[in-house]
PDB file of C-alpha atoms in Angstrom:
ATOM      1  CA  MET A   1     -20.582  54.296 -27.292  1.00  0.00           C
ATOM      2  CA  ALA A   2     -20.420  50.852 -25.593  1.00  0.00           C
ATOM      3  CA  THR A   3     -19.260  48.054 -27.827  1.00  0.00           C
ATOM      4  CA  GLY A   4     -20.286  45.192 -25.489  1.00  0.00           C
ATOM      5  CA  VAL A   5     -16.823  43.702 -25.662  1.00  0.00           C
ATOM      6  CA  ASP A   6     -15.056  42.789 -22.405  1.00  0.00           C
ATOM      7  CA  GLU A   7     -11.677  44.500 -22.667  1.00  0.00           C
ATOM      8  CA  ARG A   8     -10.308  43.326 -19.314  1.00  0.00           C
ATOM      9  CA  PRO A   9      -6.773  41.977 -19.564  1.00  0.00           C
ATOM     10  CA  VAL A  10      -6.362  38.206 -19.708  1.00  0.00           C
ATOM     11  CA  ARG A  11      -3.982  36.757 -17.152  1.00  0.00           C
ATOM     12  CA  ILE A  12      -1.629  34.138 -18.523  1.00  0.00           C
ATOM     13  CA  VAL A  13       0.067  31.841 -16.012  1.00  0.00           C
ATOM     14  CA  ASP A  14       3.392  30.503 -17.154  1.00  0.00           C
ATOM     15  CA  ALA A  15       3.451  27.202 -15.243  1.00  0.00           C
ATOM     16  CA  PRO A  16       3.794  23.552 -16.213  1.00  0.00           C
ATOM     17  CA  LEU A  17       0.664  21.457 -16.513  1.00  0.00           C
ATOM     18  CA  ALA A  18      -0.116  19.384 -13.423  1.00  0.00           C
ATOM     19  CA  PRO A  19      -2.218  16.244 -13.162  1.00  0.00           C
ATOM     20  CA  PRO A  20      -5.671  16.655 -11.567  1.00  0.00           C
ATOM     21  CA  ALA A  21      -4.653  14.308  -8.728  1.00  0.00           C
ATOM     22  CA  GLU A  22      -1.605  15.628  -6.913  1.00  0.00           C
ATOM     23  CA  ASN A  23       0.914  12.821  -6.605  1.00  0.00           C
ATOM     24  CA  LEU A  24       2.363  12.816  -3.113  1.00  0.00           C
ATOM     25  CA  GLY A  25       1.990   9.091  -2.600  1.00  0.00           C
ATOM     26  CA  LEU A  26       0.655   8.056   0.790  1.00  0.00           C
ATOM     27  CA  LEU A  27       0.622  11.700   1.910  1.00  0.00           C
ATOM     28  CA  SER A  28      -2.012  12.395  -0.741  1.00  0.00           C
ATOM     29  CA  VAL A  29      -4.121   9.582   0.673  1.00  0.00           C
ATOM     30  CA  PHE A  30      -4.282  11.098   4.136  1.00  0.00           C
ATOM     31  CA  LYS A  31      -4.803  14.609   2.729  1.00  0.00           C
ATOM     32  CA  ARG A  32      -8.040  13.169   1.300  1.00  0.00           C
ATOM     33  CA  ARG A  33      -9.216  11.584   4.524  1.00  0.00           C
ATOM     34  CA  TYR A  34     -12.870  12.157   3.728  1.00  0.00           C
ATOM     35  CA  LEU A  35     -12.571  10.210   0.465  1.00  0.00           C
ATOM     36  CA  LEU A  36     -10.629   7.486   2.267  1.00  0.00           C
ATOM     37  CA  LYS A  37     -13.396   7.261   4.874  1.00  0.00           C
ATOM     38  CA  LEU A  38     -16.001   6.878   2.127  1.00  0.00           C
ATOM     39  CA  LEU A  39     -14.015   4.067   0.498  1.00  0.00           C
ATOM     40  CA  VAL A  40     -13.705   2.212   3.803  1.00  0.00           C
ATOM     41  CA  GLN A  41     -17.435   2.593   4.525  1.00  0.00           C
ATOM     42  CA  ARG A  42     -18.259   1.459   0.989  1.00  0.00           C
ATOM     43  CA  GLU A  43     -16.094  -1.646   1.339  1.00  0.00           C
ATOM     44  CA  ILE A  44     -17.562  -2.572   4.718  1.00  0.00           C
ATOM     45  CA  SER A  45     -21.184  -2.043   3.666  1.00  0.00           C
ATOM     46  CA  GLY A  46     -20.594  -3.870   0.369  1.00  0.00           C
ATOM     47  CA  ARG A  47     -19.090  -6.877   2.097  1.00  0.00           C
ATOM     48  CA  TYR A  48     -22.108  -7.386   4.339  1.00  0.00           C
ATOM     49  CA  SER A  49     -24.883  -6.322   1.963  1.00  0.00           C
ATOM     50  CA  ASN A  50     -27.720  -8.863   1.558  1.00  0.00           C
ATOM     51  CA  SER A  51     -26.349 -10.720   4.594  1.00  0.00           C
ATOM     52  CA  ILE A  52     -28.589 -11.835   7.445  1.00  0.00           C
ATOM     53  CA  LEU A  53     -25.893 -11.772  10.113  1.00  0.00           C
ATOM     54  CA  GLY A  54     -24.056  -8.773   8.653  1.00  0.00           C
ATOM     55  CA  VAL A  55     -21.177  -7.514  10.782  1.00  0.00           C
ATOM     56  CA  PHE A  56     -21.539 -10.485  13.158  1.00  0.00           C
ATOM     57  CA  TRP A  57     -19.531 -12.468  10.609  1.00  0.00           C
ATOM     58  CA  SER A  58     -16.543 -10.510  11.941  1.00  0.00           C
ATOM     59  CA  TYR A  59     -17.041 -12.401  15.201  1.00  0.00           C
ATOM     60  CA  ILE A  60     -17.970 -15.762  13.702  1.00  0.00           C
ATOM     61  CA  ASN A  61     -15.012 -16.082  11.315  1.00  0.00           C
ATOM     62  CA  PRO A  62     -12.215 -15.848  13.941  1.00  0.00           C
ATOM     63  CA  LEU A  63     -14.137 -18.093  16.331  1.00  0.00           C
ATOM     64  CA  THR A  64     -14.607 -20.845  13.742  1.00  0.00           C
ATOM     65  CA  GLN A  65     -10.938 -20.690  12.725  1.00  0.00           C
ATOM     66  CA  PHE A  66      -9.944 -20.887  16.378  1.00  0.00           C
ATOM     67  CA  CYS A  67     -12.103 -23.970  16.954  1.00  0.00           C
ATOM     68  CA  VAL A  68     -10.612 -25.757  13.938  1.00  0.00           C
ATOM     69  CA  TYR A  69      -7.015 -25.058  14.971  1.00  0.00           C
ATOM     70  CA  TRP A  70      -7.647 -25.841  18.627  1.00  0.00           C
ATOM     71  CA  ILE A  71      -9.323 -29.182  17.923  1.00  0.00           C
ATOM     72  CA  PHE A  72      -6.892 -30.445  15.299  1.00  0.00           C
ATOM     73  CA  MET A  73      -3.610 -28.878  16.422  1.00  0.00           C
ATOM     74  CA  GLY A  74      -4.188 -28.560  20.142  1.00  0.00           C
ATOM     75  CA  LYS A  75      -6.148 -31.691  20.962  1.00  0.00           C
ATOM     76  CA  ILE A  76      -5.503 -34.187  18.154  1.00  0.00           C
ATOM     77  CA  MET A  77      -1.879 -33.236  17.353  1.00  0.00           C
ATOM     78  CA  GLY A  78      -1.060 -32.487  21.004  1.00  0.00           C
ATOM     79  CA  ALA A  79       0.415 -29.002  20.487  1.00  0.00           C
ATOM     80  CA  ASP A  80      -1.042 -27.875  23.823  1.00  0.00           C
ATOM     81  CA  LYS A  81       0.974 -30.337  25.916  1.00  0.00           C
ATOM     82  CA  GLY A  82       3.130 -28.624  28.512  1.00  0.00           C
ATOM     83  CA  MET A  83       1.592 -25.181  27.851  1.00  0.00           C
ATOM     84  CA  ASP A  84      -0.571 -23.124  30.165  1.00  0.00           C
ATOM     85  CA  ASN A  85      -3.758 -21.753  28.620  1.00  0.00           C
ATOM     86  CA  TYR A  86      -2.933 -22.879  25.087  1.00  0.00           C
ATOM     87  CA  PRO A  87      -6.270 -21.593  23.648  1.00  0.00           C
ATOM     88  CA  VAL A  88      -5.314 -17.969  24.431  1.00  0.00           C
ATOM     89  CA  HIS A  89      -1.841 -18.534  22.952  1.00  0.00           C
ATOM     90  CA  LEU A  90      -3.444 -19.840  19.779  1.00  0.00           C
ATOM     91  CA  PHE A  91      -6.158 -17.201  19.524  1.00  0.00           C
ATOM     92  CA  ALA A  92      -3.761 -14.290  20.139  1.00  0.00           C
ATOM     93  CA  GLY A  93      -1.600 -15.488  17.257  1.00  0.00           C
ATOM     94  CA  LEU A  94      -4.624 -16.141  15.055  1.00  0.00           C
ATOM     95  CA  VAL A  95      -5.974 -12.597  15.520  1.00  0.00           C
ATOM     96  CA  ILE A  96      -2.809 -10.826  14.401  1.00  0.00           C
ATOM     97  CA  VAL A  97      -2.073 -13.306  11.597  1.00  0.00           C
ATOM     98  CA  HIS A  98      -5.603 -12.893  10.222  1.00  0.00           C
ATOM     99  CA  PHE A  99      -5.126  -9.117  10.258  1.00  0.00           C
ATOM    100  CA  PHE A 100      -2.016  -9.470   8.124  1.00  0.00           C
ATOM    101  CA  THR A 101      -3.368 -12.036   5.671  1.00  0.00           C
ATOM    102  CA  GLU A 102      -6.585 -10.067   5.127  1.00  0.00           C
ATOM    103  CA  THR A 103      -4.625  -6.838   4.556  1.00  0.00           C
ATOM    104  CA  PHE A 104      -2.262  -8.579   2.139  1.00  0.00           C
ATOM    105  CA  GLY A 105      -4.952 -10.446   0.210  1.00  0.00           C
ATOM    106  CA  ALA A 106      -7.580  -7.684  -0.002  1.00  0.00           C
ATOM    107  CA  GLY A 107      -4.924  -5.075  -0.755  1.00  0.00           C
ATOM    108  CA  THR A 108      -3.579  -7.148  -3.650  1.00  0.00           C
ATOM    109  CA  ARG A 109      -7.048  -7.281  -5.225  1.00  0.00           C
ATOM    110  CA  SER A 110      -7.922  -3.662  -4.443  1.00  0.00           C
ATOM    111  CA  LEU A 111      -6.904  -1.991  -7.725  1.00  0.00           C
ATOM    112  CA  LEU A 112      -8.610  -4.522  -9.972  1.00  0.00           C
ATOM    113  CA  GLY A 113     -11.656  -4.576  -7.747  1.00  0.00           C
ATOM    114  CA  ASN A 114     -12.042  -0.799  -8.050  1.00  0.00           C
ATOM    115  CA  LYS A 115     -11.083  -0.325 -11.686  1.00  0.00           C
ATOM    116  CA  GLY A 116     -14.392   1.436 -12.358  1.00  0.00           C
ATOM    117  CA  LEU A 117     -13.542   4.197  -9.869  1.00  0.00           C
ATOM    118  CA  LEU A 118      -9.949   4.388 -11.078  1.00  0.00           C
ATOM    119  CA  LYS A 119     -11.103   5.055 -14.641  1.00  0.00           C
ATOM    120  CA  LYS A 120     -13.672   7.704 -13.663  1.00  0.00           C
ATOM    121  CA  MET A 121     -12.051   9.645 -10.827  1.00  0.00           C
ATOM    122  CA  ALA A 122      -8.705  11.359 -10.387  1.00  0.00           C
ATOM    123  CA  MET A 123      -7.465  10.175  -6.991  1.00  0.00           C
ATOM    124  CA  PRO A 124      -4.294   8.732  -5.479  1.00  0.00           C
ATOM    125  CA  LYS A 125      -4.186   5.084  -6.502  1.00  0.00           C
ATOM    126  CA  GLU A 126      -2.569   4.226  -3.179  1.00  0.00           C
ATOM    127  CA  MET A 127      -5.979   5.010  -1.685  1.00  0.00           C
ATOM    128  CA  PHE A 128      -7.277   1.506  -2.402  1.00  0.00           C
ATOM    129  CA  PRO A 129      -4.572  -0.648  -0.729  1.00  0.00           C
ATOM    130  CA  VAL A 130      -4.662   1.697   2.284  1.00  0.00           C
ATOM    131  CA  ALA A 131      -8.460   1.430   2.458  1.00  0.00           C
ATOM    132  CA  SER A 132      -8.140  -2.372   2.398  1.00  0.00           C
ATOM    133  CA  MET A 133      -5.762  -2.220   5.355  1.00  0.00           C
ATOM    134  CA  LEU A 134      -8.175  -0.019   7.310  1.00  0.00           C
ATOM    135  CA  VAL A 135     -11.072  -2.380   6.580  1.00  0.00           C
ATOM    136  CA  SER A 136      -8.939  -5.243   7.917  1.00  0.00           C
ATOM    137  CA  LEU A 137      -8.181  -3.135  10.993  1.00  0.00           C
ATOM    138  CA  TYR A 138     -11.934  -2.643  11.439  1.00  0.00           C
ATOM    139  CA  HIS A 139     -12.409  -6.425  11.366  1.00  0.00           C
ATOM    140  CA  LEU A 140      -9.605  -6.828  13.899  1.00  0.00           C
ATOM    141  CA  VAL A 141     -11.604  -5.017  16.593  1.00  0.00           C
ATOM    142  CA  PRO A 142     -14.284  -7.718  17.169  1.00  0.00           C
ATOM    143  CA  ALA A 143     -11.675 -10.496  17.349  1.00  0.00           C
ATOM    144  CA  THR A 144      -9.583  -8.464  19.805  1.00  0.00           C
ATOM    145  CA  LEU A 145     -12.657  -7.814  21.965  1.00  0.00           C
ATOM    146  CA  ILE A 146     -13.330 -11.552  22.087  1.00  0.00           C
ATOM    147  CA  LEU A 147      -9.703 -12.134  23.054  1.00  0.00           C
ATOM    148  CA  VAL A 148      -9.894  -9.551  25.856  1.00  0.00           C
ATOM    149  CA  VAL A 149     -13.094 -11.115  27.236  1.00  0.00           C
ATOM    150  CA  VAL A 150     -11.525 -14.592  27.192  1.00  0.00           C
ATOM    151  CA  CYS A 151      -8.416 -13.245  28.945  1.00  0.00           C
ATOM    152  CA  LEU A 152     -10.488 -11.544  31.637  1.00  0.00           C
ATOM    153  CA  PHE A 153     -12.363 -14.782  32.348  1.00  0.00           C
ATOM    154  CA  SER A 154      -8.992 -16.579  32.485  1.00  0.00           C
ATOM    155  CA  GLY A 155      -7.668 -14.360  35.267  1.00  0.00           C
ATOM    156  CA  TRP A 156      -5.713 -11.942  33.086  1.00  0.00           C
ATOM    157  CA  THR A 157      -3.245  -9.663  34.858  1.00  0.00           C
ATOM    158  CA  PRO A 158      -2.126  -6.962  32.378  1.00  0.00           C
ATOM    159  CA  THR A 159       1.364  -5.522  32.842  1.00  0.00           C
ATOM    160  CA  TRP A 160       3.113  -2.375  31.641  1.00  0.00           C
ATOM    161  CA  GLU A 161       4.108  -4.341  28.526  1.00  0.00           C
ATOM    162  CA  THR A 162       0.532  -5.032  27.423  1.00  0.00           C
ATOM    163  CA  VAL A 163      -0.325  -1.808  25.577  1.00  0.00           C
ATOM    164  CA  PRO A 164       3.149  -1.151  24.074  1.00  0.00           C
ATOM    165  CA  SER A 165       3.339  -4.769  22.856  1.00  0.00           C
ATOM    166  CA  LEU A 166      -0.130  -4.497  21.317  1.00  0.00           C
ATOM    167  CA  LEU A 167       0.661  -1.211  19.547  1.00  0.00           C
ATOM    168  CA  LEU A 168       4.045  -2.379  18.282  1.00  0.00           C
ATOM    169  CA  ALA A 169       2.553  -5.591  16.884  1.00  0.00           C
ATOM    170  CA  LEU A 170      -0.168  -3.608  15.109  1.00  0.00           C
ATOM    171  CA  GLY A 171       2.399  -1.142  13.766  1.00  0.00           C
ATOM    172  CA  ILE A 172       4.480  -3.943  12.253  1.00  0.00           C
ATOM    173  CA  VAL A 173       1.501  -5.536  10.515  1.00  0.00           C
ATOM    174  CA  MET A 174       0.035  -2.247   9.300  1.00  0.00           C
ATOM    175  CA  ALA A 175       3.325  -1.077   7.772  1.00  0.00           C
ATOM    176  CA  LEU A 176       4.377  -4.427   6.294  1.00  0.00           C
ATOM    177  CA  GLY A 177       0.872  -5.364   5.114  1.00  0.00           C
ATOM    178  CA  THR A 178       0.423  -2.015   3.360  1.00  0.00           C
ATOM    179  CA  ALA A 179       3.878  -2.255   1.772  1.00  0.00           C
ATOM    180  CA  LEU A 180       3.162  -5.694   0.335  1.00  0.00           C
ATOM    181  CA  ALA A 181      -0.336  -4.631  -0.717  1.00  0.00           C
ATOM    182  CA  LEU A 182       1.083  -1.693  -2.683  1.00  0.00           C
ATOM    183  CA  VAL A 183       3.599  -3.835  -4.568  1.00  0.00           C
ATOM    184  CA  PHE A 184       1.342  -6.832  -5.164  1.00  0.00           C
ATOM    185  CA  SER A 185      -1.692  -4.757  -6.164  1.00  0.00           C
ATOM    186  CA  LEU A 186       0.486  -3.092  -8.784  1.00  0.00           C
ATOM    187  CA  ALA A 187       1.905  -6.425  -9.943  1.00  0.00           C
ATOM    188  CA  ASN A 188      -1.589  -7.927 -10.042  1.00  0.00           C
ATOM    189  CA  VAL A 189      -2.667  -5.275 -12.547  1.00  0.00           C
ATOM    190  CA  PHE A 190       0.095  -6.328 -14.932  1.00  0.00           C
ATOM    191  CA  PHE A 191      -0.015 -10.065 -14.224  1.00  0.00           C
ATOM    192  CA  ARG A 192      -3.181 -11.569 -12.773  1.00  0.00           C
ATOM    193  CA  ASP A 193      -1.179 -14.544 -11.440  1.00  0.00           C
ATOM    194  CA  PHE A 194      -0.132 -12.517  -8.401  1.00  0.00           C
ATOM    195  CA  GLY A 195      -3.643 -12.655  -6.971  1.00  0.00           C
ATOM    196  CA  SER A 196      -3.462 -16.451  -6.865  1.00  0.00           C
ATOM    197  CA  ALA A 197       0.132 -16.404  -5.603  1.00  0.00           C
ATOM    198  CA  VAL A 198      -0.909 -14.373  -2.559  1.00  0.00           C
ATOM    199  CA  ASN A 199      -3.449 -17.029  -1.567  1.00  0.00           C
ATOM    200  CA  ILE A 200      -0.677 -19.633  -1.582  1.00  0.00           C
ATOM    201  CA  LEU A 201       1.733 -17.424   0.383  1.00  0.00           C
ATOM    202  CA  THR A 202      -0.803 -16.737   3.119  1.00  0.00           C
ATOM    203  CA  ASN A 203      -1.225 -20.477   3.674  1.00  0.00           C
ATOM    204  CA  TYR A 204       2.470 -20.759   4.534  1.00  0.00           C
ATOM    205  CA  ILE A 205       2.384 -17.710   6.805  1.00  0.00           C
ATOM    206  CA  ARG A 206       0.123 -19.476   9.295  1.00  0.00           C
ATOM    207  CA  PHE A 207       2.704 -22.225   9.765  1.00  0.00           C
ATOM    208  CA  GLY A 208       5.715 -19.900   9.671  1.00  0.00           C
ATOM    209  CA  VAL A 209       4.826 -18.078  12.881  1.00  0.00           C
ATOM    210  CA  PRO A 210       4.508 -19.318  16.498  1.00  0.00           C
ATOM    211  CA  MET A 211       0.724 -19.439  16.464  1.00  0.00           C
ATOM    212  CA  MET A 212      -0.106 -23.159  16.637  1.00  0.00           C
ATOM    213  CA  TYR A 213       3.118 -24.005  18.449  1.00  0.00           C
ATOM    214  CA  PRO A 214       5.284 -22.108  20.970  1.00  0.00           C
ATOM    215  CA  PHE A 215       8.524 -20.361  20.102  1.00  0.00           C
ATOM    216  CA  SER A 216      10.294 -22.682  22.538  1.00  0.00           C
ATOM    217  CA  MET A 217       9.717 -25.487  20.003  1.00  0.00           C
ATOM    218  CA  ILE A 218      11.682 -23.482  17.421  1.00  0.00           C
ATOM    219  CA  GLU A 219      14.491 -22.923  19.913  1.00  0.00           C
ATOM    220  CA  SER A 220      14.630 -26.641  20.625  1.00  0.00           C
ATOM    221  CA  ALA A 221      14.780 -27.460  16.911  1.00  0.00           C
ATOM    222  CA  LEU A 222      17.169 -24.722  15.729  1.00  0.00           C
ATOM    223  CA  GLY A 223      19.237 -24.061  18.830  1.00  0.00           C
ATOM    224  CA  ASP A 224      21.624 -21.142  18.262  1.00  0.00           C
ATOM    225  CA  LYS A 225      20.118 -20.599  14.807  1.00  0.00           C
ATOM    226  CA  ALA A 226      16.689 -19.687  16.248  1.00  0.00           C
ATOM    227  CA  TRP A 227      17.426 -16.008  15.551  1.00  0.00           C
ATOM    228  CA  ILE A 228      16.888 -16.717  11.836  1.00  0.00           C
ATOM    229  CA  TYR A 229      13.234 -17.443  12.604  1.00  0.00           C
ATOM    230  CA  LEU A 230      12.895 -14.003  14.196  1.00  0.00           C
ATOM    231  CA  LEU A 231      13.896 -12.295  10.943  1.00  0.00           C
ATOM    232  CA  ASN A 232      10.259 -12.769   9.949  1.00  0.00           C
ATOM    233  CA  PRO A 233       8.483  -9.557  11.086  1.00  0.00           C
ATOM    234  CA  ILE A 234       5.130 -11.344  11.336  1.00  0.00           C
ATOM    235  CA  ALA A 235       6.632 -13.862  13.769  1.00  0.00           C
ATOM    236  CA  ASP A 236       7.807 -10.937  15.914  1.00  0.00           C
ATOM    237  CA  ALA A 237       4.320  -9.376  15.756  1.00  0.00           C
ATOM    238  CA  VAL A 238       2.737 -12.660  16.873  1.00  0.00           C
ATOM    239  CA  LEU A 239       5.137 -12.964  19.806  1.00  0.00           C
ATOM    240  CA  LEU A 240       4.428  -9.372  20.849  1.00  0.00           C
ATOM    241  CA  PHE A 241       0.682 -10.000  20.688  1.00  0.00           C
ATOM    242  CA  GLN A 242       1.132 -13.114  22.822  1.00  0.00           C
ATOM    243  CA  GLN A 243       3.227 -11.099  25.258  1.00  0.00           C
ATOM    244  CA  ALA A 244       0.364  -8.611  25.506  1.00  0.00           C
ATOM    245  CA  PHE A 245      -2.373 -11.174  26.160  1.00  0.00           C
ATOM    246  CA  TRP A 246      -1.301 -14.788  26.644  1.00  0.00           C
ATOM    247  CA  VAL A 247       1.571 -14.330  29.107  1.00  0.00           C
ATOM    248  CA  GLY A 248      -0.743 -12.565  31.565  1.00  0.00           C
ATOM    249  CA  VAL A 249      -3.207 -15.478  31.757  1.00  0.00           C
ATOM    250  CA  THR A 250      -0.624 -18.082  32.770  1.00  0.00           C
ATOM    251  CA  PRO A 251      -0.015 -18.984  36.450  1.00  0.00           C
ATOM    252  CA  ASN A 252       3.538 -17.626  36.385  1.00  0.00           C
ATOM    253  CA  PRO A 253       3.905 -14.905  33.720  1.00  0.00           C
ATOM    254  CA  GLU A 254       7.631 -14.342  34.311  1.00  0.00           C
ATOM    255  CA  GLN A 255       8.405 -18.035  33.944  1.00  0.00           C
ATOM    256  CA  THR A 256       6.189 -18.291  30.845  1.00  0.00           C
ATOM    257  CA  ALA A 257       7.983 -15.374  29.199  1.00  0.00           C
ATOM    258  CA  ALA A 258      11.384 -16.866  30.038  1.00  0.00           C
ATOM    259  CA  GLU A 259      10.460 -20.298  28.654  1.00  0.00           C
ATOM    260  CA  HIS A 260       8.380 -19.439  25.588  1.00  0.00           C
ATOM    261  CA  LEU A 261       9.438 -15.965  24.427  1.00  0.00           C
ATOM    262  CA  PRO A 262      12.805 -15.031  22.915  1.00  0.00           C
ATOM    263  CA  GLU A 263      15.297 -12.856  24.699  1.00  0.00           C
ATOM    264  CA  ASN A 264      15.351  -9.214  23.612  1.00  0.00           C
ATOM    265  CA  LEU A 265      11.857  -9.456  22.106  1.00  0.00           C
ATOM    266  CA  TRP A 266      11.549  -5.684  22.272  1.00  0.00           C
ATOM    267  CA  MET A 267      14.726  -5.279  20.223  1.00  0.00           C
ATOM    268  CA  TRP A 268      13.430  -7.724  17.618  1.00  0.00           C
ATOM    269  CA  GLY A 269      10.044  -6.006  17.568  1.00  0.00           C
ATOM    270  CA  LEU A 270      11.465  -2.519  17.114  1.00  0.00           C
ATOM    271  CA  GLY A 271      13.812  -3.830  14.435  1.00  0.00           C
ATOM    272  CA  ALA A 272      10.897  -5.477  12.616  1.00  0.00           C
ATOM    273  CA  PHE A 273       8.929  -2.221  12.776  1.00  0.00           C
ATOM    274  CA  GLY A 274      11.885  -0.278  11.371  1.00  0.00           C
ATOM    275  CA  VAL A 275      12.352  -2.771   8.539  1.00  0.00           C
ATOM    276  CA  SER A 276       8.620  -2.641   7.783  1.00  0.00           C
ATOM    277  CA  LEU A 277       8.749   1.152   7.500  1.00  0.00           C
ATOM    278  CA  VAL A 278      11.728   0.950   5.147  1.00  0.00           C
ATOM    279  CA  LEU A 279       9.876  -1.604   3.010  1.00  0.00           C
ATOM    280  CA  LEU A 280       6.858   0.719   2.974  1.00  0.00           C
ATOM    281  CA  VAL A 281       9.005   3.555   1.591  1.00  0.00           C
ATOM    282  CA  ILE A 282      10.494   1.250  -1.049  1.00  0.00           C
ATOM    283  CA  ALA A 283       7.027  -0.024  -1.971  1.00  0.00           C
ATOM    284  CA  GLN A 284       5.814   3.575  -2.376  1.00  0.00           C
ATOM    285  CA  LEU A 285       8.730   4.369  -4.698  1.00  0.00           C
ATOM    286  CA  ILE A 286       8.013   1.300  -6.840  1.00  0.00           C
ATOM    287  CA  PHE A 287       4.309   2.112  -6.939  1.00  0.00           C
ATOM    288  CA  SER A 288       4.905   5.751  -7.900  1.00  0.00           C
ATOM    289  CA  LYS A 289       7.249   4.742 -10.703  1.00  0.00           C
ATOM    290  CA  HIS A 290       4.684   2.521 -12.438  1.00  0.00           C
ATOM    291  CA  GLU A 291       1.284   3.901 -11.391  1.00  0.00           C
ATOM    292  CA  ASN A 292       0.837   5.903 -14.626  1.00  0.00           C
ATOM    293  CA  LYS A 293       0.634   2.612 -16.534  1.00  0.00           C
ATOM    294  CA  ILE A 294      -2.194   1.273 -14.385  1.00  0.00           C
ATOM    295  CA  PRO A 295      -5.184   2.779 -16.283  1.00  0.00           C
ATOM    296  CA  GLU A 296      -4.150   1.276 -19.619  1.00  0.00           C
ATOM    297  CA  ARG A 297      -3.827  -2.137 -17.991  1.00  0.00           C
ATOM    298  CA  LEU A 298      -7.253  -2.068 -16.327  1.00  0.00           C
ATOM    299  CA  THR A 299      -9.162  -3.740 -19.135  1.00  0.00           C
TER     300      THR A 299
END
């Protein structure tokens, strides 16, 4: 006679409990590429919602910044004296610097800005600084297109160094910007002062790289000590970006590179990229050590 009781054996798994979101750091982020894509699309659409011009602000912002720097630094302060095609020199530096400052600033605010999602969903918390970097990379494309068009109208002659210089500069900024975003977004959860501190730091970055002035001015001022200036990875990224675009629009590219770019720029660039990757690993370790405390601090 059937008793109606399921007598199938129950399987018991003897394994430690695991969190719902597997913690593999940045690897977990790219294992969830679809979720990362949704976050990037959400950030982009949210930024331009209820806006008349929408994505065209990505073109307007770099152009307005360029005009301000060119008028005040180039024309009024005379930074363009003795330089061929100074506007391209300035704009090339401005594009890559803006990519870094936007990645750094938006990444620092990313955890607090998405605390609602962090409380509701189990996902790698590194997802938000990485998404901020990718949004900044998305905004880099319009500015770079403008730069390419300006270079073409200026008689640009690309060389074999153009693409490698461009990619190496982007690699430096992506790695370093993400590393700083990870650390500062974590710190900003514990102490809100870090969000304001980043705004101050980014102001100094614009003057600490050869964007509004040539590197030759640093060599004249520091002499044999000019190598200290090149310890700044963002300065190396700016010089690589200028090597990719600005050098090719001058009448004598070889002479321009010899006068206004440092010797062994490739060595400095590769070294900066290596240091940025090491800092990214260190930032991931710091983030992983303290990320479990983030939810209780998101109040």
